[in-house]
CSV table of C-alpha atoms in Angstrom, one decimal:
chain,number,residue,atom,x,y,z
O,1,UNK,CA,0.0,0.0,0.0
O,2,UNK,CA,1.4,3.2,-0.8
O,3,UNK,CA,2.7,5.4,2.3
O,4,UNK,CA,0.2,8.9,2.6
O,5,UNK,CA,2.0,11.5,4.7
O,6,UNK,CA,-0.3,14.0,6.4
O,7,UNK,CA,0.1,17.1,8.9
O,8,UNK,CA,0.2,16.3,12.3
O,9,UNK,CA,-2.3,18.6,13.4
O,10,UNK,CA,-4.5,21.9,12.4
O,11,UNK,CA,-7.3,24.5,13.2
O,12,UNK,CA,-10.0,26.1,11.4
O,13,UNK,CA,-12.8,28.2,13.1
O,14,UNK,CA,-16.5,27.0,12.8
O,15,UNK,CA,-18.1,28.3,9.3
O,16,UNK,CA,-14.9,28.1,7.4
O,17,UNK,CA,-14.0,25.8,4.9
O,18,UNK,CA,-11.4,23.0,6.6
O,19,UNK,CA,-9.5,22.1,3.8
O,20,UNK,CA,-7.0,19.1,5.0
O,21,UNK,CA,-4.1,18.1,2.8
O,22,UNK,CA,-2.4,14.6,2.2
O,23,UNK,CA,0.5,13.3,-0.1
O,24,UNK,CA,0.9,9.8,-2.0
O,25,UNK,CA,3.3,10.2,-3.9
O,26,UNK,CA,4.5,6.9,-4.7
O,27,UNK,CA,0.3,6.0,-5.1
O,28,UNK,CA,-0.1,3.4,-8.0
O,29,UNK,CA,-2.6,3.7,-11.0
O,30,UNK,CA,-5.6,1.2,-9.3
O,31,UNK,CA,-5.6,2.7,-5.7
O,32,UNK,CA,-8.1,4.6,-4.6
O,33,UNK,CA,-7.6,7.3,-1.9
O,34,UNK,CA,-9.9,6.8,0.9
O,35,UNK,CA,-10.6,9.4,3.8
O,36,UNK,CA,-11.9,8.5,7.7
O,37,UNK,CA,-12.3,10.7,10.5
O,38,UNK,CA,-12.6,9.8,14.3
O,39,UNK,CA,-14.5,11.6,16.6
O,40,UNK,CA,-12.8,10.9,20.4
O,41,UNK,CA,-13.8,8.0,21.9
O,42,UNK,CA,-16.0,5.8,18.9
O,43,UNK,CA,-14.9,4.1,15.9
O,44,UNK,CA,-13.8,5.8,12.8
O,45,UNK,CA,-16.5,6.8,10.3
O,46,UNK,CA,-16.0,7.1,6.4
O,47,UNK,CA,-16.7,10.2,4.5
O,48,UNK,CA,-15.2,9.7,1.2
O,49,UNK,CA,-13.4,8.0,-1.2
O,50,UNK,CA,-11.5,8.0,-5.2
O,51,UNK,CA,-9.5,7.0,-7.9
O,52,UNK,CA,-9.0,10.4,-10.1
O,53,UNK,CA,-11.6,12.5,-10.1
O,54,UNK,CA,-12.9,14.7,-8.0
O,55,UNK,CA,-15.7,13.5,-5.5
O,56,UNK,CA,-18.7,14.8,-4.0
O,57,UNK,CA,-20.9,14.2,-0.9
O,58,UNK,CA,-23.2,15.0,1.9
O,59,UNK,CA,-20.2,14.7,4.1
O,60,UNK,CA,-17.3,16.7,2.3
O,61,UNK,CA,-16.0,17.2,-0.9
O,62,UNK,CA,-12.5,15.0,-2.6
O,63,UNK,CA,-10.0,16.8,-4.8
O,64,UNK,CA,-7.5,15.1,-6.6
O,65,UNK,CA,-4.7,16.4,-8.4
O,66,UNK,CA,-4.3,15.6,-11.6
O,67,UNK,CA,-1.1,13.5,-11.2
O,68,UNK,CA,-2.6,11.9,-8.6
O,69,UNK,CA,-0.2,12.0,-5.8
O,70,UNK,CA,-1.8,14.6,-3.5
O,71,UNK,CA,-5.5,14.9,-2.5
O,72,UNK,CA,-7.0,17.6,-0.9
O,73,UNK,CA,-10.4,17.0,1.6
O,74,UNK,CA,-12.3,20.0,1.9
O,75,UNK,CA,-15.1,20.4,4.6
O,76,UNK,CA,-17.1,22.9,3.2
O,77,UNK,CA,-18.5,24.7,6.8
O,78,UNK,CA,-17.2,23.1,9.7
O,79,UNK,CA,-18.8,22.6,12.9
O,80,UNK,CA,-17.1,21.9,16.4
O,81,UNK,CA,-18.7,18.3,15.7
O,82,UNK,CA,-16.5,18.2,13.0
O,83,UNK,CA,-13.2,18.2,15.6
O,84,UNK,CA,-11.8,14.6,14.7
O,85,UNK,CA,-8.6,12.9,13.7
O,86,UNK,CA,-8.7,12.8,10.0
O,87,UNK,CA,-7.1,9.6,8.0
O,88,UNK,CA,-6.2,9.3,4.5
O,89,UNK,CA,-5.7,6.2,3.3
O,90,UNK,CA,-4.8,4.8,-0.1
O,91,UNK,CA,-5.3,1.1,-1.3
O,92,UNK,CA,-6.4,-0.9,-3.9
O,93,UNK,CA,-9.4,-2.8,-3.8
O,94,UNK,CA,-7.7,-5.9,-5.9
O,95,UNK,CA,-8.6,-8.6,-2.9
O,96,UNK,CA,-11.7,-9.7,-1.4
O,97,UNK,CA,-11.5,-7.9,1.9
O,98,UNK,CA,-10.7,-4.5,2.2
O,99,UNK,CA,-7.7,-4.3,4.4
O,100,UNK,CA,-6.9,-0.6,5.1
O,101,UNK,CA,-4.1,0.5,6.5
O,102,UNK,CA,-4.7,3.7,9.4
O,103,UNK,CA,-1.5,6.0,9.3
O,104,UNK,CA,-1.0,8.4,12.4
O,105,UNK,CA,-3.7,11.2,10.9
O,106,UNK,CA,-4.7,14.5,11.1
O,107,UNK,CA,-6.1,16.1,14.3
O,108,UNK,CA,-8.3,18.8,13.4
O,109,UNK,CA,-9.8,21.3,15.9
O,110,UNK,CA,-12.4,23.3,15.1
O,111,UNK,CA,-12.5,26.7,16.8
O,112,UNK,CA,-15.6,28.7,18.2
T,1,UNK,CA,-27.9,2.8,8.5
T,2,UNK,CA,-25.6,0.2,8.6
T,3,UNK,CA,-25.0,-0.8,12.1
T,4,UNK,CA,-22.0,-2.8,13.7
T,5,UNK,CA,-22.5,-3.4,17.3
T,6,UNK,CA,-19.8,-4.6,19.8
T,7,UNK,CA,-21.2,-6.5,22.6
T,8,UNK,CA,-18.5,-4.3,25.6
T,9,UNK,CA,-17.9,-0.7,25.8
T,10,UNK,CA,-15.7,-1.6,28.6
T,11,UNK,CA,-13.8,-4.4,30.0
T,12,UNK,CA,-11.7,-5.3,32.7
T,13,UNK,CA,-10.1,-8.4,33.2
T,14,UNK,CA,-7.1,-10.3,34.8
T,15,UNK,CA,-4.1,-11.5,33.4
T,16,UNK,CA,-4.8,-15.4,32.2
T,17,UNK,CA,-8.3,-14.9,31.6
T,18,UNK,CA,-10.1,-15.8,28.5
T,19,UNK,CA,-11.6,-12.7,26.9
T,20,UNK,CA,-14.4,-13.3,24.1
T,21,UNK,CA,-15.3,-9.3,22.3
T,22,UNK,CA,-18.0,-9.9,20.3
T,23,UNK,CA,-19.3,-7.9,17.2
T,24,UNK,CA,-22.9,-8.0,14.8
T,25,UNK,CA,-23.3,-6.4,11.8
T,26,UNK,CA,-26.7,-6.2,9.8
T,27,UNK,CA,-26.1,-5.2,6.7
T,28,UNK,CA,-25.3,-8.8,5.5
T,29,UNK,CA,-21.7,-7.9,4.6
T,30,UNK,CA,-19.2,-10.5,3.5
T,31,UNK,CA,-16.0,-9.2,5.3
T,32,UNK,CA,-15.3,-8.1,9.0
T,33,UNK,CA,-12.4,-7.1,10.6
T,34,UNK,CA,-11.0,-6.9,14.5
T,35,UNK,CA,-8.6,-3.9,14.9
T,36,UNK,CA,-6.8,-2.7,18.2
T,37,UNK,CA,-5.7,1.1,18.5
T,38,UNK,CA,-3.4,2.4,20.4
T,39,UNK,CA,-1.8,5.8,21.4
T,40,UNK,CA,0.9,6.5,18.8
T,41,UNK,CA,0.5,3.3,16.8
T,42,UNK,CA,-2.9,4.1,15.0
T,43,UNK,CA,-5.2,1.3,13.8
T,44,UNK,CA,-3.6,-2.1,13.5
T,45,UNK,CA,-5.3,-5.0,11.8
T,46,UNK,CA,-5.5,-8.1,14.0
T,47,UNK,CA,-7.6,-10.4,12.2
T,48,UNK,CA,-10.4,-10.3,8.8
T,49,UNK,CA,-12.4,-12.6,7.2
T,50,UNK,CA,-13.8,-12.5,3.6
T,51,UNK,CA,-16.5,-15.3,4.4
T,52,UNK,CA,-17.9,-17.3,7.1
T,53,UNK,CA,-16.0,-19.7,8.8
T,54,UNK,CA,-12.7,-18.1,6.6
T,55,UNK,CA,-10.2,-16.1,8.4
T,56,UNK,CA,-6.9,-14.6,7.5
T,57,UNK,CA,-4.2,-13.2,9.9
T,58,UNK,CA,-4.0,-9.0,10.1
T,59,UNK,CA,-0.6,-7.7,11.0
T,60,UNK,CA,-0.7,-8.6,14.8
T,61,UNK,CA,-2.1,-11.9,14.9
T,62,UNK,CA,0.0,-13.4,17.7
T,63,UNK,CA,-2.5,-13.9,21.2
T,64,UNK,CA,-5.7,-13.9,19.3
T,65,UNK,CA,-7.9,-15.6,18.0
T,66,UNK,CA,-11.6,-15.3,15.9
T,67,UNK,CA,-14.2,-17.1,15.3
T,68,UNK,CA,-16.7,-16.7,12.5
T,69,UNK,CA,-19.8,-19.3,12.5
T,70,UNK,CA,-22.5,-17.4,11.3
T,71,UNK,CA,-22.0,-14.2,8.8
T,72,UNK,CA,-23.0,-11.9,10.9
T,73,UNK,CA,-20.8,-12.0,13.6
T,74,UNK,CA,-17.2,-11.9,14.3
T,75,UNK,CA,-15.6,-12.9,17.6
T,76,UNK,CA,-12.1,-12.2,18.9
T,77,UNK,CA,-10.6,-14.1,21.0
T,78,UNK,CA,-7.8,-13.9,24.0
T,79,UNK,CA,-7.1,-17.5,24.6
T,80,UNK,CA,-4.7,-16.0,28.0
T,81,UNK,CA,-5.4,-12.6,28.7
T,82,UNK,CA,-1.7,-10.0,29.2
T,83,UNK,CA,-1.4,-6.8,30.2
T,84,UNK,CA,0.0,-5.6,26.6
T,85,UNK,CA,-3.5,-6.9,25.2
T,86,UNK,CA,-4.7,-4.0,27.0
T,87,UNK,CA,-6.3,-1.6,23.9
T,88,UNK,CA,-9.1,-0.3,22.3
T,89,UNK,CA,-10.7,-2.8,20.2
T,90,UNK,CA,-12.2,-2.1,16.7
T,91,UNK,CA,-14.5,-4.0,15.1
T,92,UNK,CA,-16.0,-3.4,11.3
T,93,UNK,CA,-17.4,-4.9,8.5
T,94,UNK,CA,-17.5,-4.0,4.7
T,95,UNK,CA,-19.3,-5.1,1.5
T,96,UNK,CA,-17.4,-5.8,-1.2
T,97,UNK,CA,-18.4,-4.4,-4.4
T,98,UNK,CA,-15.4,-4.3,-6.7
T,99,UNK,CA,-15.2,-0.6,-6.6
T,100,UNK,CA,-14.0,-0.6,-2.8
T,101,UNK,CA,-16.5,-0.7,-0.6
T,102,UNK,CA,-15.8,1.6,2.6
T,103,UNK,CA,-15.6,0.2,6.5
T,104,UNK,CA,-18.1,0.8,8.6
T,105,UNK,CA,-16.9,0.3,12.2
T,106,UNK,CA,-18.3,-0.3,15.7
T,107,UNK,CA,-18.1,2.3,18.8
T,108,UNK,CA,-15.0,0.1,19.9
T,109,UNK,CA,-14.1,-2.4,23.4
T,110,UNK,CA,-12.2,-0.8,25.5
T,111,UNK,CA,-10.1,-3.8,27.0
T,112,UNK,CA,-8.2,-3.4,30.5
T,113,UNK,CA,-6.3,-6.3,31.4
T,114,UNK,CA,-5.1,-6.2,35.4
């Protein structure tokens, strides 16, 4: 699986647009790029996932770039609910189980 | 919604003790999953299994092990309970559709071993 590197931690204040960075560059041309969050204390939750282009959902919004080995997930208004370590994961979903591998994240705080 | 349920929010046992962690999922998904988590080494994967009564080893196998009878549920096993077993425990399940189906994961075990 390739390696994603991601920043430690960051801050946004609530209404702005958290926009959380991640590299892959050594990410091959079947993997998808997959993003998790965890709230303290519960499981992690998905809220997106790729190949190429750019994704869309109720949750957040996925922007690729073009070469593929950086991504970009944007949350459009964030809420304090939205504090949370945020994981970006890349894999490729050529077996029958989808064995992710969690990296050390993103801990985002959002600010009042 | 999908739901995955583990049986434990909290656990405390003693060292030597068998420890059973169960988890249900109803969204009749092929594959589950046991994680651990802990501070400053992330998620890793103990345990998954693609189908019932199949299992493959994760990348901490050693002290555990699972049991998968019906399809949905997946146990996890520690046959002698140590003090390093001492984690969060992670449960999830997925369905695989060939475009790569996402995890859905449980509210986790939190697993003290005296």
């Amino acid at each position: 699986d390739a390696k994603t590197t991601q920043p430690t931690s960051m801050d946004c204040a609530e209404g702005r647009a958290a926009n959380l960075p991640c590299n892959h560059s050594t990410i091959s041309g079947n993997e998808y790029v997959y993003w998790y969050r965890q709230i303290h204390s519960q499981g992690p939750q998905y809220i997106i996932h790729g190949l190429k282009n750019n994704e869309t959902n109720e949750m957040a919004s996925l922007i690729i770039t073009e070469d593929r080995k950086s991504s970009t997930l944007i949350l459009p208004h964030a809420t304090l609910r939205d504090t949370a370590v945020y994981y970006c994961i890349v894999r490729a979903p050529i077996q029958g189980a989808q064995k992710l591998v969690f990296g050390q994240g993103t801990r985002l705080t959002i600010n009042p | 919604d999908v739901k995955v349920t583990q049986s434990s929010r909290y656990l405390v046992k003693r060292t030597g003790e068998k420890v059973f962690l169960e988890c249900v999922q109803d969204m009749d998904h092929e594959n589950m999953f046991w994680y651990r988590q802990d501070p400053g080494l992330g998620l890793r994967l103990i345990y998954f299994s693609y189908d019932v009564k199949m299992k493959e080893k994760g990348d901490i196998p050693e002290g555990y092990s699972v049991s998968r009878e019906k399809k949905e549920r997946f146990s996890l096993i520690l046959e002698s309970a140590s003090t390093n077993q001492t984690s969060m425990y992670l449960c999830a399940s997925s369905l695989w559709n060939g475009l790569g189906g996402e995890l859905f994961f449980g509210e986790g075990s939190r697993l003290t071993v005296l």
